[in-house]
PDB file of C-alpha atoms in Angstrom:
ATOM      1  CA  GLU A 240      39.838 -40.514  59.663  1.00 47.00           C
ATOM      2  CA  PHE A 241      38.616 -38.140  56.955  1.00 48.00           C
ATOM      3  CA  THR A 242      40.119 -39.522  53.761  1.00 56.00           C
ATOM      4  CA  ASP A 243      37.301 -38.534  51.386  1.00 72.00           C
ATOM      5  CA  GLY A 244      37.399 -34.874  52.361  1.00 84.00           C
ATOM      6  CA  LEU A 245      34.910 -32.649  54.071  1.00 90.00           C
ATOM      7  CA  ASP A 246      32.694 -29.983  52.569  1.00 92.00           C
ATOM      8  CA  LEU A 247      31.656 -26.628  53.927  1.00 90.00           C
ATOM      9  CA  ASP A 248      29.245 -24.794  51.676  1.00 91.00           C
ATOM     10  CA  ILE A 249      28.658 -21.119  52.364  1.00 87.00           C
ATOM     11  CA  TYR A 250      25.570 -19.756  50.672  1.00 87.00           C
ATOM     12  CA  PHE A 251      24.490 -16.137  50.830  1.00 83.00           C
ATOM     13  CA  TYR A 252      21.864 -17.122  53.417  1.00 86.00           C
ATOM     14  CA  LYS A 253      23.271 -20.176  55.289  1.00 88.00           C
ATOM     15  CA  ILE A 254      26.258 -22.405  56.037  1.00 90.00           C
ATOM     16  CA  ASP A 255      25.913 -26.115  55.338  1.00 91.00           C
ATOM     17  CA  GLY A 256      28.057 -29.223  55.083  1.00 92.00           C
ATOM     18  CA  ASP A 257      30.193 -31.357  57.361  1.00 94.00           C
ATOM     19  CA  ILE A 258      30.244 -28.745  60.128  1.00 93.00           C
ATOM     20  CA  ASP A 259      30.569 -31.187  63.045  1.00 94.00           C
ATOM     21  CA  GLN A 260      33.532 -33.014  61.515  1.00 93.00           C
ATOM     22  CA  ILE A 261      35.201 -29.737  60.518  1.00 92.00           C
ATOM     23  CA  ASN A 262      34.706 -28.456  64.061  1.00 94.00           C
ATOM     24  CA  THR A 263      36.479 -31.574  65.376  1.00 93.00           C
ATOM     25  CA  LEU A 264      39.480 -30.749  63.194  1.00 90.00           C
ATOM     26  CA  ASN A 265      39.304 -27.043  64.011  1.00 91.00           C
ATOM     27  CA  THR A 266      39.349 -27.595  67.756  1.00 92.00           C
ATOM     28  CA  SER A 267      42.313 -29.972  67.444  1.00 92.00           C
ATOM     29  CA  ILE A 268      44.433 -27.085  66.107  1.00 92.00           C
ATOM     30  CA  GLY A 269      42.871 -24.496  68.426  1.00 93.00           C
ATOM     31  CA  MET A 270      40.457 -22.789  66.044  1.00 93.00           C
ATOM     32  CA  SER A 271      37.036 -21.701  67.202  1.00 93.00           C
ATOM     33  CA  ARG A 272      34.109 -23.922  66.354  1.00 93.00           C
ATOM     34  CA  ILE A 273      32.077 -22.872  63.335  1.00 92.00           C
ATOM     35  CA  ASP A 274      28.653 -21.863  64.538  1.00 88.00           C
ATOM     36  CA  PRO A 275      26.320 -20.810  61.709  1.00 83.00           C
ATOM     37  CA  ARG A 276      24.489 -18.509  64.160  1.00 81.00           C
ATOM     38  CA  GLN A 277      27.659 -16.410  64.510  1.00 82.00           C
ATOM     39  CA  PHE A 278      27.540 -15.374  60.858  1.00 83.00           C
ATOM     40  CA  SER A 279      25.101 -12.489  61.209  1.00 83.00           C
ATOM     41  CA  ASP A 280      26.117 -11.249  57.745  1.00 82.00           C
ATOM     42  CA  LEU A 281      24.090 -14.073  56.262  1.00 84.00           C
ATOM     43  CA  ALA A 282      20.926 -12.640  57.834  1.00 86.00           C
ATOM     44  CA  TRP A 283      21.015  -9.428  55.782  1.00 88.00           C
ATOM     45  CA  MET A 284      22.507 -10.761  52.534  1.00 87.00           C
ATOM     46  CA  PRO A 285      19.148 -11.768  51.004  1.00 88.00           C
ATOM     47  CA  PHE A 286      17.849  -8.246  51.645  1.00 91.00           C
ATOM     48  CA  ALA A 287      20.924  -6.675  50.032  1.00 89.00           C
ATOM     49  CA  ILE A 288      20.559  -8.888  46.975  1.00 88.00           C
ATOM     50  CA  GLY A 289      16.854  -8.049  46.846  1.00 90.00           C
ATOM     51  CA  ALA A 290      17.712  -4.335  46.970  1.00 91.00           C
ATOM     52  CA  LEU A 291      20.147  -4.760  44.088  1.00 90.00           C
ATOM     53  CA  ILE A 292      17.430  -6.515  42.072  1.00 90.00           C
ATOM     54  CA  LEU A 293      15.046  -3.618  42.773  1.00 91.00           C
ATOM     55  CA  LEU A 294      17.723  -1.181  41.633  1.00 90.00           C
ATOM     56  CA  VAL A 295      18.171  -3.153  38.408  1.00 90.00           C
ATOM     57  CA  LEU A 296      14.441  -2.832  37.798  1.00 90.00           C
ATOM     58  CA  ARG A 297      14.689   0.896  38.521  1.00 89.00           C
ATOM     59  CA  VAL A 298      17.525   1.298  36.011  1.00 88.00           C
ATOM     60  CA  ILE A 299      15.465  -0.555  33.405  1.00 87.00           C
ATOM     61  CA  ALA A 300      12.370   1.550  34.102  1.00 88.00           C
ATOM     62  CA  VAL A 301      14.059   4.959  34.430  1.00 86.00           C
ATOM     63  CA  GLY A 302      16.837   4.302  31.962  1.00 81.00           C
ATOM     64  CA  ASP A 303      19.125   7.178  32.910  1.00 85.00           C
ATOM     65  CA  LEU A 304      22.873   7.166  33.399  1.00 85.00           C
ATOM     66  CA  ARG A 305      22.723   8.325  37.026  1.00 87.00           C
ATOM     67  CA  SER A 306      20.670   5.275  38.005  1.00 88.00           C
ATOM     68  CA  LEU A 307      23.106   2.991  36.201  1.00 88.00           C
ATOM     69  CA  ILE A 308      26.124   4.577  37.905  1.00 89.00           C
ATOM     70  CA  ALA A 309      24.415   4.350  41.315  1.00 89.00           C
ATOM     71  CA  LEU A 310      23.726   0.654  40.662  1.00 90.00           C
ATOM     72  CA  ALA A 311      27.343   0.043  39.613  1.00 91.00           C
ATOM     73  CA  VAL A 312      28.673   1.787  42.732  1.00 92.00           C
ATOM     74  CA  LEU A 313      26.332  -0.089  45.085  1.00 92.00           C
ATOM     75  CA  ALA A 314      26.985  -3.462  43.425  1.00 91.00           C
ATOM     76  CA  THR A 315      30.740  -2.904  43.659  1.00 92.00           C
ATOM     77  CA  TYR A 316      30.471  -1.818  47.293  1.00 93.00           C
ATOM     78  CA  PHE A 317      28.345  -4.864  48.119  1.00 90.00           C
ATOM     79  CA  ALA A 318      30.785  -7.260  46.435  1.00 90.00           C
ATOM     80  CA  VAL A 319      33.916  -5.705  47.952  1.00 92.00           C
ATOM     81  CA  PHE A 320      32.366  -5.351  51.415  1.00 92.00           C
ATOM     82  CA  SER A 321      31.096  -8.956  51.411  1.00 88.00           C
ATOM     83  CA  LEU A 322      34.438 -10.350  50.281  1.00 90.00           C
ATOM     84  CA  GLY A 323      36.341  -8.176  52.757  1.00 92.00           C
ATOM     85  CA  ARG A 324      34.063  -9.176  55.616  1.00 91.00           C
ATOM     86  CA  PHE A 325      34.475 -12.854  54.750  1.00 89.00           C
ATOM     87  CA  TYR A 326      38.271 -12.482  54.627  1.00 92.00           C
ATOM     88  CA  TYR A 327      38.228 -10.713  57.992  1.00 93.00           C
ATOM     89  CA  THR A 328      36.192 -13.562  59.501  1.00 90.00           C
ATOM     90  CA  LEU A 329      38.673 -16.125  58.132  1.00 91.00           C
ATOM     91  CA  HIS A 330      41.523 -14.062  59.554  1.00 94.00           C
ATOM     92  CA  LEU A 331      39.928 -14.066  63.013  1.00 93.00           C
ATOM     93  CA  TYR A 332      39.379 -17.825  62.913  1.00 91.00           C
ATOM     94  CA  GLY A 333      42.991 -18.582  61.996  1.00 92.00           C
ATOM     95  CA  ASN A 334      44.733 -15.983  64.132  1.00 94.00           C
ATOM     96  CA  ASN A 335      42.941 -16.489  67.453  1.00 94.00           C
ATOM     97  CA  LEU A 336      44.146 -20.029  68.103  1.00 94.00           C
ATOM     98  CA  ASP A 337      43.968 -21.696  71.502  1.00 94.00           C
ATOM     99  CA  PRO A 338      47.584 -22.012  72.701  1.00 93.00           C
ATOM    100  CA  TYR A 339      46.662 -25.198  74.609  1.00 94.00           C
ATOM    101  CA  ALA A 340      45.254 -27.057  71.593  1.00 93.00           C
ATOM    102  CA  PRO A 341      46.380 -30.676  71.095  1.00 93.00           C
ATOM    103  CA  VAL A 342      48.073 -29.853  67.759  1.00 91.00           C
ATOM    104  CA  GLU A 343      50.244 -26.756  67.682  1.00 90.00           C
ATOM    105  CA  VAL A 344      50.205 -24.694  64.496  1.00 90.00           C
ATOM    106  CA  ALA A 345      51.308 -21.167  63.769  1.00 91.00           C
ATOM    107  CA  SER A 346      48.625 -18.529  63.324  1.00 92.00           C
ATOM    108  CA  PHE A 347      47.367 -18.331  59.761  1.00 92.00           C
ATOM    109  CA  THR A 348      44.569 -16.947  57.660  1.00 92.00           C
ATOM    110  CA  PRO A 349      42.588 -19.666  55.892  1.00 91.00           C
ATOM    111  CA  VAL A 350      42.765 -19.344  52.141  1.00 91.00           C
ATOM    112  CA  LEU A 351      40.004 -17.337  50.456  1.00 89.00           C
ATOM    113  CA  PHE A 352      40.647 -18.841  46.995  1.00 91.00           C
ATOM    114  CA  GLY A 353      42.876 -21.783  46.208  1.00 93.00           C
ATOM    115  CA  THR A 354      44.524 -24.512  48.269  1.00 94.00           C
ATOM    116  CA  GLN A 355      46.505 -24.344  51.505  1.00 92.00           C
ATOM    117  CA  LYS A 356      48.130 -26.909  53.799  1.00 89.00           C
ATOM    118  CA  ILE A 357      47.750 -26.433  57.560  1.00 84.00           C
ATOM    119  CA  ALA A 358      49.552 -29.045  59.641  1.00 78.00           C
ATOM    120  CA  GLU A 359      48.490 -32.311  57.954  1.00 81.00           C
ATOM    121  CA  ILE A 360      45.244 -30.870  56.591  1.00 83.00           C
ATOM    122  CA  THR A 361      44.856 -29.583  53.049  1.00 87.00           C
ATOM    123  CA  THR A 362      42.086 -27.051  52.576  1.00 89.00           C
ATOM    124  CA  SER A 363      40.661 -25.761  49.335  1.00 90.00           C
ATOM    125  CA  ALA A 364      38.322 -22.846  48.820  1.00 91.00           C
ATOM    126  CA  TYR A 365      36.677 -22.125  45.501  1.00 89.00           C
ATOM    127  CA  PRO A 366      33.731 -19.900  44.658  1.00 87.00           C
ATOM    128  CA  GLN A 367      30.573 -21.567  43.466  1.00 87.00           C
ATOM    129  CA  GLY A 368      27.787 -20.353  41.194  1.00 85.00           C
ATOM    130  CA  GLY A 369      26.448 -17.568  43.412  1.00 83.00           C
ATOM    131  CA  ALA A 370      29.829 -15.921  43.856  1.00 85.00           C
ATOM    132  CA  TRP A 371      30.446 -16.035  40.108  1.00 88.00           C
ATOM    133  CA  LEU A 372      27.022 -14.499  39.456  1.00 88.00           C
ATOM    134  CA  ILE A 373      27.755 -11.611  41.822  1.00 87.00           C
ATOM    135  CA  LEU A 374      31.137 -11.074  40.138  1.00 87.00           C
ATOM    136  CA  VAL A 375      29.679 -11.152  36.609  1.00 91.00           C
ATOM    137  CA  PHE A 376      26.800  -8.875  37.634  1.00 90.00           C
ATOM    138  CA  THR A 377      29.095  -6.336  39.308  1.00 89.00           C
ATOM    139  CA  LEU A 378      31.589  -6.293  36.443  1.00 90.00           C
ATOM    140  CA  GLY A 379      28.829  -6.159  33.835  1.00 89.00           C
ATOM    141  CA  VAL A 380      27.009  -3.234  35.427  1.00 88.00           C
ATOM    142  CA  SER A 381      30.276  -1.375  36.047  1.00 88.00           C
ATOM    143  CA  ILE A 382      31.489  -1.868  32.473  1.00 90.00           C
ATOM    144  CA  LEU A 383      28.113  -0.789  31.106  1.00 87.00           C
ATOM    145  CA  ALA A 384      28.155   2.382  33.244  1.00 86.00           C
ATOM    146  CA  LEU A 385      31.743   3.162  32.251  1.00 86.00           C
ATOM    147  CA  TRP A 386      30.914   2.611  28.572  1.00 86.00           C
ATOM    148  CA  HIS A 387      27.979   5.030  28.796  1.00 81.00           C
ATOM    149  CA  VAL A 388      30.117   7.661  30.533  1.00 83.00           C
ATOM    150  CA  VAL A 389      32.951   7.358  27.988  1.00 83.00           C
ATOM    151  CA  ARG A 390      30.456   7.415  25.096  1.00 81.00           C
ATOM    152  CA  GLY A 391      28.853  10.547  26.564  1.00 76.00           C
ATOM    153  CA  LEU A 392      32.237  12.253  26.968  1.00 73.00           C
ATOM    154  CA  ARG A 393      33.212  11.435  23.379  1.00 77.00           C
ATOM    155  CA  GLY A 394      29.883  12.716  22.105  1.00 73.00           C
ATOM    156  CA  SER A 395      30.168  15.990  23.991  1.00 70.00           C
ATOM    157  CA  ALA A 396      33.824  16.559  22.968  1.00 63.00           C
ATOM    158  CA  GLY A 397      32.880  17.478  19.398  1.00 60.00           C
ATOM    159  CA  ARG A 398      29.997  19.764  20.329  1.00 62.00           C
ATOM    160  CA  GLU A 399      30.224  23.490  20.784  1.00 62.00           C
ATOM    161  CA  PRO A 400      29.453  24.708  24.301  1.00 59.00           C
ATOM    162  CA  ALA A 401      25.937  25.986  24.828  1.00 60.00           C
ATOM    163  CA  PRO A 402      25.615  29.777  25.034  1.00 66.00           C
ATOM    164  CA  ALA A 403      25.538  31.165  28.557  1.00 61.00           C
TER     165      ALA A 403
END
């Protein structure tokens, strides 16, 4: 019996926690076993984060608006793609159930954020520090780029056009 709860921690480079016990519960309702080796996304995440860090350094060194906008676009793409890919993986796990499992449940998509009850099991999913850092970074860079663009448009609105 699992009265104290089970933890599954998903880092940007590995999956850790009570995987064996969670797999026991998963197989009882017909879900696939969680195998950290199946999450190939985690193999390239450190490189993507490293590339974003290099782009931040480039923006600092070059200091032009184009570099900042490129960083904002890539950071947003990375965040949206990562979240979408994770949601898709959850969807596959909950919608490809074994029809001969000991406990019958309807297909479902495990919750991405919040709490959900599946059969007699309550699951909760909440982002930790790394996810919040990616969100703050992406929003910060995007807001900064937007601010620079709007400031540039306001500044050029009062100027006379250059002679042709």
